[in-house]
């Protein structure tokens, strides 16, 4: 397929293909990556915007250098999106939609812009009303070297019955008998193509509940297919005809022995069809190239790239999760009544809100949309004032009580806008004021939520909220779930954005809207911090702002740069502010005042090789610093540049750090694991620059893998997994991370001990490192928590780096001297992490739709009932009946998890914070251990247990089963049983037993 179209010719337009990370299990994702591969093979220039590619394909990753190179010679890229992407998030001027499924089936938009070119993976996906002469690229994604039926000795004796449920979650519930004796294929199993092919080569039939690449894989392996009719195998509503896959040889829609036999007879014919697809592919791609190269340029070539790279396994899955999150968090009559009750009982008045909205001549439509959205506010005491350099389009802006218009000379002049904001601030009385971009829409309860928080926390002088992106058709995507106030992150990247409400009285006192034209909101927020402290800045962890997607202008970057510099000057922190590694980020380079001695405490990992290399690197990095080096080791060593502190061979790394600190004479303690190589000469100096800041308690560098190409372990997420876990593990050095936090200094929930600098006085003040943890991660989390509790900041900075040798499991379970880890307090909420994101470290920063609470734990007027079913699907109604039996007609908040889920972790339960825990009993020791731990941690929670004799484990002896039941009964406050016999049995062990 290799041709030459004048490779990298300056008159050829490049292709930027937006896709999720490569995975073997998704046909659509493979097709996107293969499209890039084939375009490059045919002489075009194509790049991927994705977190991960297949190294076996020619799919180079797009970077800023390449974008700038194309822009410098006016080579306008062609942006290719899968059909599930809403809007035009990259702001491309020429857009192609690769339609890989029925339009809208997987949560994507139903319609596209007329200027978009649609290219279809299959003829059956074509929108005939839109495309009379459609373009098709059917990319065969199956490797026929693996998936074939050649030399198959099992072909005549096929016995396996296979099932592929795919996305259809009701498959087993609707077909229980079919699943009894069949082998189920999932996204993750079998784990390789080779294992899957071996399974298909011995299967007599595959039942498919969703259309997928497994159809081709099975047919090429000689396995006939029975399609079950589901939303994922039939055509969507309104689309005529049947799924063309039903017409393929080897496929049937009837589940009868006769139909399956007929399909088996024709299955070999599919190979001819697949080979023809391979022949047709170059022709289809050439036609696509010719047509797409002629696409018109619909807007200026100003791409929006930095934060748009997809970081999840599947874009459709993340968008689906966000849709589910919005449904779970939607307003209900109970929530609205709670707002009304709080307004009447605790607000102490009706605060007035003013929204300022700067407008250009081409933004009047957006302003009208914003005004229409404001009319849907549940709280009505507000006014929207547009600031523009042209007259209002109608008298409504002059005669309305809620709409206003302020005319200035030039709305494109940031200084005039700042003066206009100051004029409104001084002239119009109000309680809270915000500056929002044109086109921004507020959630209907936005003002209620801000007023609620202001009433609950009167110390708040500024309140910001989470936000998402508002598409041109009203679709909502790309939510930004923000942490609590994070000073260093804000200095390096304005993660808060425009979604901030300021108390007017405070703005007048701090002199806001006076000296930071173009960055008025960031400047005001920093001034609030400088006058009142971080505790004066609140955060509503809810998506209250829907903002249109736009790239931050360069002028705003410069204005924010000046605002941060002025903020540092006000705090008398000597520092230089420099541009960061990506747009809209900044590096703050602090000046180190004269400091005393640094005691470097090296915990010997027990390997001469590591210790020698570690000490050599330290000697080179200490030339500018007054240091002493203490090596804590269980082995006698002859050291020339360090002192030996003996320890027991059983002492772990944390215990060795404790011993070293007792002998240290320095003003600062630098803890270093001997497997850390500080190869950056200025690393220690940079750490000292951070640690010498008055607000900072401890600082850690970015730890890299031994080859220096990726992050070894990132900072700690408190509450993750079994209490704490590292995040950012294995990320490339160019990966920005959530809110760019891997590229800028920020304040995480915790820092690792492997390389950590802390003042000795503070170390002693907080009680030092607790070496009683079996796992250093949890010892680090505990130490970090105590530093933060003292009022000091933790800083993780990528400006300082060190290599970490000898990797092991990233996150492991830990216990503390026989005391359950659940009893430690730091496993609760991590302020550097949103409560709406997953606490499973492997899914960090992914939206959590299962273990995140649908209620706000700041308010607690009604009891919260958490319902957790068992493994089986049929117990949910029973639990709901139990709940109604004891709540009667009293109001309450409830959350019911779906059946079959694992039990929540420590941190997840701390997030949920229920008053009543209603559980279906699970008859296994792990459930008993979980319940014991939770009872110990939360003795005041009412635990209601539903016991069903059908759930009793069959793999336990009678004696052990009764012992388990007795222990469960002792832990519960109330027990519900379905039969008289169970009632009589459990009454022997528990007092409060009810028959349902």
PDB file of N, CA and C in Angstrom, residues 484-491 495 529 533-535 567-568 571 573 590 687 690-700 745-751 756-759 762 766 783-796 831-832:
ATOM      1  N   UNK A 484     -10.301  21.157  45.987  1.00  0.00           N
ATOM      2  CA  UNK A 484     -10.443  22.310  46.865  1.00  0.00           C
ATOM      3  C   UNK A 484      -9.308  23.286  46.564  1.00  0.00           C
ATOM      4  N   UNK A 485      -9.364  24.457  47.170  1.00  0.00           N
ATOM      5  CA  UNK A 485      -8.403  25.495  46.801  1.00  0.00           C
ATOM      6  C   UNK A 485      -6.980  24.961  46.878  1.00  0.00           C
ATOM      7  N   UNK A 486      -6.243  25.110  45.769  1.00  0.00           N
ATOM      8  CA  UNK A 486      -4.906  24.541  45.632  1.00  0.00           C
ATOM      9  C   UNK A 486      -3.984  25.646  45.150  1.00  0.00           C
ATOM     10  N   UNK A 487      -3.293  26.286  46.068  1.00  0.00           N
ATOM     11  CA  UNK A 487      -2.550  27.508  45.775  1.00  0.00           C
ATOM     12  C   UNK A 487      -1.497  27.312  44.698  1.00  0.00           C
ATOM     13  N   UNK A 488      -0.644  26.300  44.853  1.00  0.00           N
ATOM     14  CA  UNK A 488       0.439  26.145  43.885  1.00  0.00           C
ATOM     15  C   UNK A 488      -0.080  25.742  42.512  1.00  0.00           C
ATOM     16  N   UNK A 489      -1.115  24.943  42.463  1.00  0.00           N
ATOM     17  CA  UNK A 489      -1.716  24.615  41.174  1.00  0.00           C
ATOM     18  C   UNK A 489      -2.267  25.871  40.517  1.00  0.00           C
ATOM     19  N   UNK A 490      -2.909  26.748  41.276  1.00  0.00           N
ATOM     20  CA  UNK A 490      -3.459  27.990  40.725  1.00  0.00           C
ATOM     21  C   UNK A 490      -2.353  28.906  40.222  1.00  0.00           C
ATOM     22  N   UNK A 491      -1.245  28.927  40.925  1.00  0.00           N
ATOM     23  CA  UNK A 491      -0.116  29.729  40.446  1.00  0.00           C
ATOM     24  C   UNK A 491       0.410  29.210  39.110  1.00  0.00           C
ATOM     25  N   UNK A 495      -6.766  26.700  37.156  1.00  0.00           N
ATOM     26  CA  UNK A 495      -7.726  25.605  37.064  1.00  0.00           C
ATOM     27  C   UNK A 495      -9.139  26.039  37.443  1.00  0.00           C
ATOM     28  N   UNK A 529      -7.193  35.582  48.568  1.00  0.00           N
ATOM     29  CA  UNK A 529      -6.295  34.689  49.314  1.00  0.00           C
ATOM     30  C   UNK A 529      -5.293  35.483  50.137  1.00  0.00           C
ATOM     31  N   UNK A 533      -6.744  34.652  53.420  1.00  0.00           N
ATOM     32  CA  UNK A 533      -6.245  33.292  53.559  1.00  0.00           C
ATOM     33  C   UNK A 533      -7.016  32.288  52.720  1.00  0.00           C
ATOM     34  N   UNK A 534      -6.460  31.083  52.629  1.00  0.00           N
ATOM     35  CA  UNK A 534      -7.060  30.041  51.787  1.00  0.00           C
ATOM     36  C   UNK A 534      -8.428  29.605  52.292  1.00  0.00           C
ATOM     37  N   UNK A 535      -8.667  29.697  53.590  1.00  0.00           N
ATOM     38  CA  UNK A 535      -9.956  29.245  54.136  1.00  0.00           C
ATOM     39  C   UNK A 535     -11.103  30.168  53.746  1.00  0.00           C
ATOM     40  N   UNK A 567       0.779  38.910  42.895  1.00  0.00           N
ATOM     41  CA  UNK A 567       0.390  38.134  44.076  1.00  0.00           C
ATOM     42  C   UNK A 567       1.622  37.723  44.882  1.00  0.00           C
ATOM     43  N   UNK A 568       2.662  37.267  44.222  1.00  0.00           N
ATOM     44  CA  UNK A 568       3.889  36.869  44.917  1.00  0.00           C
ATOM     45  C   UNK A 568       4.544  38.071  45.591  1.00  0.00           C
ATOM     46  N   UNK A 571       2.885  38.968  48.852  1.00  0.00           N
ATOM     47  CA  UNK A 571       3.261  38.044  49.929  1.00  0.00           C
ATOM     48  C   UNK A 571       4.747  38.105  50.246  1.00  0.00           C
ATOM     49  N   UNK A 573       7.200  37.096  48.502  1.00  0.00           N
ATOM     50  CA  UNK A 573       7.913  35.892  48.062  1.00  0.00           C
ATOM     51  C   UNK A 573       8.735  36.266  46.835  1.00  0.00           C
ATOM     52  N   UNK A 590      11.427  30.119  42.562  1.00  0.00           N
ATOM     53  CA  UNK A 590      11.601  30.823  43.838  1.00  0.00           C
ATOM     54  C   UNK A 590      13.078  31.052  44.118  1.00  0.00           C
ATOM     55  N   UNK A 687      14.390  21.983  45.691  1.00  0.00           N
ATOM     56  CA  UNK A 687      13.573  21.551  46.818  1.00  0.00           C
ATOM     57  C   UNK A 687      13.693  22.538  47.983  1.00  0.00           C
ATOM     58  N   UNK A 690      11.601  25.661  47.500  1.00  0.00           N
ATOM     59  CA  UNK A 690      10.193  25.449  47.849  1.00  0.00           C
ATOM     60  C   UNK A 690      10.013  25.329  49.360  1.00  0.00           C
ATOM     61  N   UNK A 691      10.874  24.555  50.011  1.00  0.00           N
ATOM     62  CA  UNK A 691      10.703  24.274  51.438  1.00  0.00           C
ATOM     63  C   UNK A 691      10.907  25.512  52.298  1.00  0.00           C
ATOM     64  N   UNK A 692      11.672  26.482  51.818  1.00  0.00           N
ATOM     65  CA  UNK A 692      11.929  27.678  52.610  1.00  0.00           C
ATOM     66  C   UNK A 692      10.777  28.679  52.548  1.00  0.00           C
ATOM     67  N   UNK A 693       9.769  28.425  51.716  1.00  0.00           N
ATOM     68  CA  UNK A 693       8.574  29.292  51.694  1.00  0.00           C
ATOM     69  C   UNK A 693       7.836  29.151  53.029  1.00  0.00           C
ATOM     70  N   UNK A 694       7.344  30.239  53.603  1.00  0.00           N
ATOM     71  CA  UNK A 694       6.722  30.156  54.936  1.00  0.00           C
ATOM     72  C   UNK A 694       5.529  29.210  54.997  1.00  0.00           C
ATOM     73  N   UNK A 695       4.781  29.076  53.909  1.00  0.00           N
ATOM     74  CA  UNK A 695       3.564  28.265  53.947  1.00  0.00           C
ATOM     75  C   UNK A 695       3.813  26.779  53.711  1.00  0.00           C
ATOM     76  N   UNK A 696       5.025  26.407  53.298  1.00  0.00           N
ATOM     77  CA  UNK A 696       5.300  25.041  52.856  1.00  0.00           C
ATOM     78  C   UNK A 696       5.828  24.193  54.007  1.00  0.00           C
ATOM     79  N   UNK A 697       5.294  22.970  54.115  1.00  0.00           N
ATOM     80  CA  UNK A 697       5.753  22.049  55.147  1.00  0.00           C
ATOM     81  C   UNK A 697       6.708  21.003  54.633  1.00  0.00           C
ATOM     82  N   UNK A 698       6.442  20.451  53.442  1.00  0.00           N
ATOM     83  CA  UNK A 698       7.308  19.418  52.867  1.00  0.00           C
ATOM     84  C   UNK A 698       7.203  19.492  51.357  1.00  0.00           C
ATOM     85  N   UNK A 699       8.268  19.056  50.686  1.00  0.00           N
ATOM     86  CA  UNK A 699       8.308  19.118  49.230  1.00  0.00           C
ATOM     87  C   UNK A 699       8.969  17.858  48.694  1.00  0.00           C
ATOM     88  N   UNK A 700       8.464  17.387  47.561  1.00  0.00           N
ATOM     89  CA  UNK A 700       9.028  16.184  46.927  1.00  0.00           C
ATOM     90  C   UNK A 700       9.216  16.446  45.438  1.00  0.00           C
ATOM     91  N   UNK A 745       3.894  22.594  39.527  1.00  0.00           N
ATOM     92  CA  UNK A 745       3.897  22.329  40.969  1.00  0.00           C
ATOM     93  C   UNK A 745       2.473  22.447  41.501  1.00  0.00           C
ATOM     94  N   UNK A 746       2.122  21.609  42.461  1.00  0.00           N
ATOM     95  CA  UNK A 746       0.795  21.685  43.066  1.00  0.00           C
ATOM     96  C   UNK A 746       0.843  21.093  44.470  1.00  0.00           C
ATOM     97  N   UNK A 747      -0.271  21.203  45.158  1.00  0.00           N
ATOM     98  CA  UNK A 747      -0.363  20.734  46.548  1.00  0.00           C
ATOM     99  C   UNK A 747      -1.209  19.480  46.598  1.00  0.00           C
ATOM    100  N   UNK A 748      -0.590  18.296  46.594  1.00  0.00           N
ATOM    101  CA  UNK A 748      -1.350  17.044  46.611  1.00  0.00           C
ATOM    102  C   UNK A 748      -1.804  16.684  48.020  1.00  0.00           C
ATOM    103  N   UNK A 749      -2.585  15.614  48.115  1.00  0.00           N
ATOM    104  CA  UNK A 749      -3.013  15.143  49.428  1.00  0.00           C
ATOM    105  C   UNK A 749      -1.885  14.506  50.209  1.00  0.00           C
ATOM    106  N   UNK A 750      -0.900  13.943  49.511  1.00  0.00           N
ATOM    107  CA  UNK A 750       0.209  13.305  50.203  1.00  0.00           C
ATOM    108  C   UNK A 750       1.417  13.173  49.306  1.00  0.00           C
ATOM    109  N   UNK A 751       2.595  12.967  49.939  1.00  0.00           N
ATOM    110  CA  UNK A 751       3.858  12.804  49.218  1.00  0.00           C
ATOM    111  C   UNK A 751       4.533  11.517  49.673  1.00  0.00           C
ATOM    112  N   UNK A 756      12.058  13.174  50.069  1.00  0.00           N
ATOM    113  CA  UNK A 756      11.168  14.143  50.704  1.00  0.00           C
ATOM    114  C   UNK A 756      11.978  15.081  51.580  1.00  0.00           C
ATOM    115  N   UNK A 757      11.741  16.391  51.407  1.00  0.00           N
ATOM    116  CA  UNK A 757      12.440  17.402  52.198  1.00  0.00           C
ATOM    117  C   UNK A 757      11.449  18.056  53.154  1.00  0.00           C
ATOM    118  N   UNK A 758      11.823  18.150  54.441  1.00  0.00           N
ATOM    119  CA  UNK A 758      10.961  18.741  55.455  1.00  0.00           C
ATOM    120  C   UNK A 758      11.844  19.437  56.483  1.00  0.00           C
ATOM    121  N   UNK A 759      11.341  20.545  57.027  1.00  0.00           N
ATOM    122  CA  UNK A 759      12.081  21.228  58.094  1.00  0.00           C
ATOM    123  C   UNK A 759      12.116  20.368  59.348  1.00  0.00           C
ATOM    124  N   UNK A 762       9.502  21.330  62.083  1.00  0.00           N
ATOM    125  CA  UNK A 762       8.149  20.872  61.754  1.00  0.00           C
ATOM    126  C   UNK A 762       8.049  19.361  61.911  1.00  0.00           C
ATOM    127  N   UNK A 766       5.154  17.684  64.405  1.00  0.00           N
ATOM    128  CA  UNK A 766       4.037  16.803  64.021  1.00  0.00           C
ATOM    129  C   UNK A 766       4.239  15.379  64.511  1.00  0.00           C
ATOM    130  N   UNK A 783       2.033  10.644  57.526  1.00  0.00           N
ATOM    131  CA  UNK A 783       2.938  11.768  57.788  1.00  0.00           C
ATOM    132  C   UNK A 783       2.471  13.014  57.033  1.00  0.00           C
ATOM    133  N   UNK A 784       2.059  12.836  55.790  1.00  0.00           N
ATOM    134  CA  UNK A 784       1.580  13.957  54.979  1.00  0.00           C
ATOM    135  C   UNK A 784       0.341  14.586  55.596  1.00  0.00           C
ATOM    136  N   UNK A 785      -0.558  13.730  56.080  1.00  0.00           N
ATOM    137  CA  UNK A 785      -1.794  14.233  56.678  1.00  0.00           C
ATOM    138  C   UNK A 785      -1.493  15.094  57.901  1.00  0.00           C
ATOM    139  N   UNK A 786      -0.532  14.676  58.712  1.00  0.00           N
ATOM    140  CA  UNK A 786      -0.221  15.433  59.921  1.00  0.00           C
ATOM    141  C   UNK A 786       0.452  16.764  59.580  1.00  0.00           C
ATOM    142  N   UNK A 787       1.220  16.798  58.499  1.00  0.00           N
ATOM    143  CA  UNK A 787       1.812  18.074  58.064  1.00  0.00           C
ATOM    144  C   UNK A 787       0.711  19.029  57.594  1.00  0.00           C
ATOM    145  N   UNK A 788      -0.220  18.525  56.794  1.00  0.00           N
ATOM    146  CA  UNK A 788      -1.319  19.379  56.331  1.00  0.00           C
ATOM    147  C   UNK A 788      -2.182  19.833  57.501  1.00  0.00           C
ATOM    148  N   UNK A 789      -2.388  18.965  58.479  1.00  0.00           N
ATOM    149  CA  UNK A 789      -3.203  19.327  59.645  1.00  0.00           C
ATOM    150  C   UNK A 789      -2.546  20.426  60.479  1.00  0.00           C
ATOM    151  N   UNK A 790      -1.235  20.581  60.336  1.00  0.00           N
ATOM    152  CA  UNK A 790      -0.538  21.646  61.062  1.00  0.00           C
ATOM    153  C   UNK A 790      -0.696  22.995  60.377  1.00  0.00           C
ATOM    154  N   UNK A 791      -1.366  23.010  59.214  1.00  0.00           N
ATOM    155  CA  UNK A 791      -1.577  24.259  58.486  1.00  0.00           C
ATOM    156  C   UNK A 791      -0.557  24.526  57.401  1.00  0.00           C
ATOM    157  N   UNK A 792       0.328  23.563  57.147  1.00  0.00           N
ATOM    158  CA  UNK A 792       1.355  23.738  56.125  1.00  0.00           C
ATOM    159  C   UNK A 792       0.967  23.036  54.816  1.00  0.00           C
ATOM    160  N   UNK A 793       1.568  23.513  53.726  1.00  0.00           N
ATOM    161  CA  UNK A 793       1.301  22.946  52.408  1.00  0.00           C
ATOM    162  C   UNK A 793       2.300  21.843  52.072  1.00  0.00           C
ATOM    163  N   UNK A 794       1.830  20.858  51.336  1.00  0.00           N
ATOM    164  CA  UNK A 794       2.711  19.892  50.675  1.00  0.00           C
ATOM    165  C   UNK A 794       2.894  20.355  49.244  1.00  0.00           C
ATOM    166  N   UNK A 795       4.094  20.210  48.722  1.00  0.00           N
ATOM    167  CA  UNK A 795       4.366  20.619  47.339  1.00  0.00           C
ATOM    168  C   UNK A 795       5.010  19.464  46.586  1.00  0.00           C
ATOM    169  N   UNK A 796       4.414  19.129  45.448  1.00  0.00           N
ATOM    170  CA  UNK A 796       5.029  18.194  44.497  1.00  0.00           C
ATOM    171  C   UNK A 796       5.431  19.017  43.287  1.00  0.00           C
ATOM    172  N   UNK A 831      -8.336  16.772  49.831  1.00  0.00           N
ATOM    173  CA  UNK A 831      -8.718  18.079  49.289  1.00  0.00           C
ATOM    174  C   UNK A 831      -8.157  18.362  47.907  1.00  0.00           C
ATOM    175  N   UNK A 832      -7.156  17.598  47.483  1.00  0.00           N
ATOM    176  CA  UNK A 832      -6.574  17.809  46.154  1.00  0.00           C
ATOM    177  C   UNK A 832      -7.288  17.001  45.080  1.00  0.00           C
TER     178      UNK A 832
END
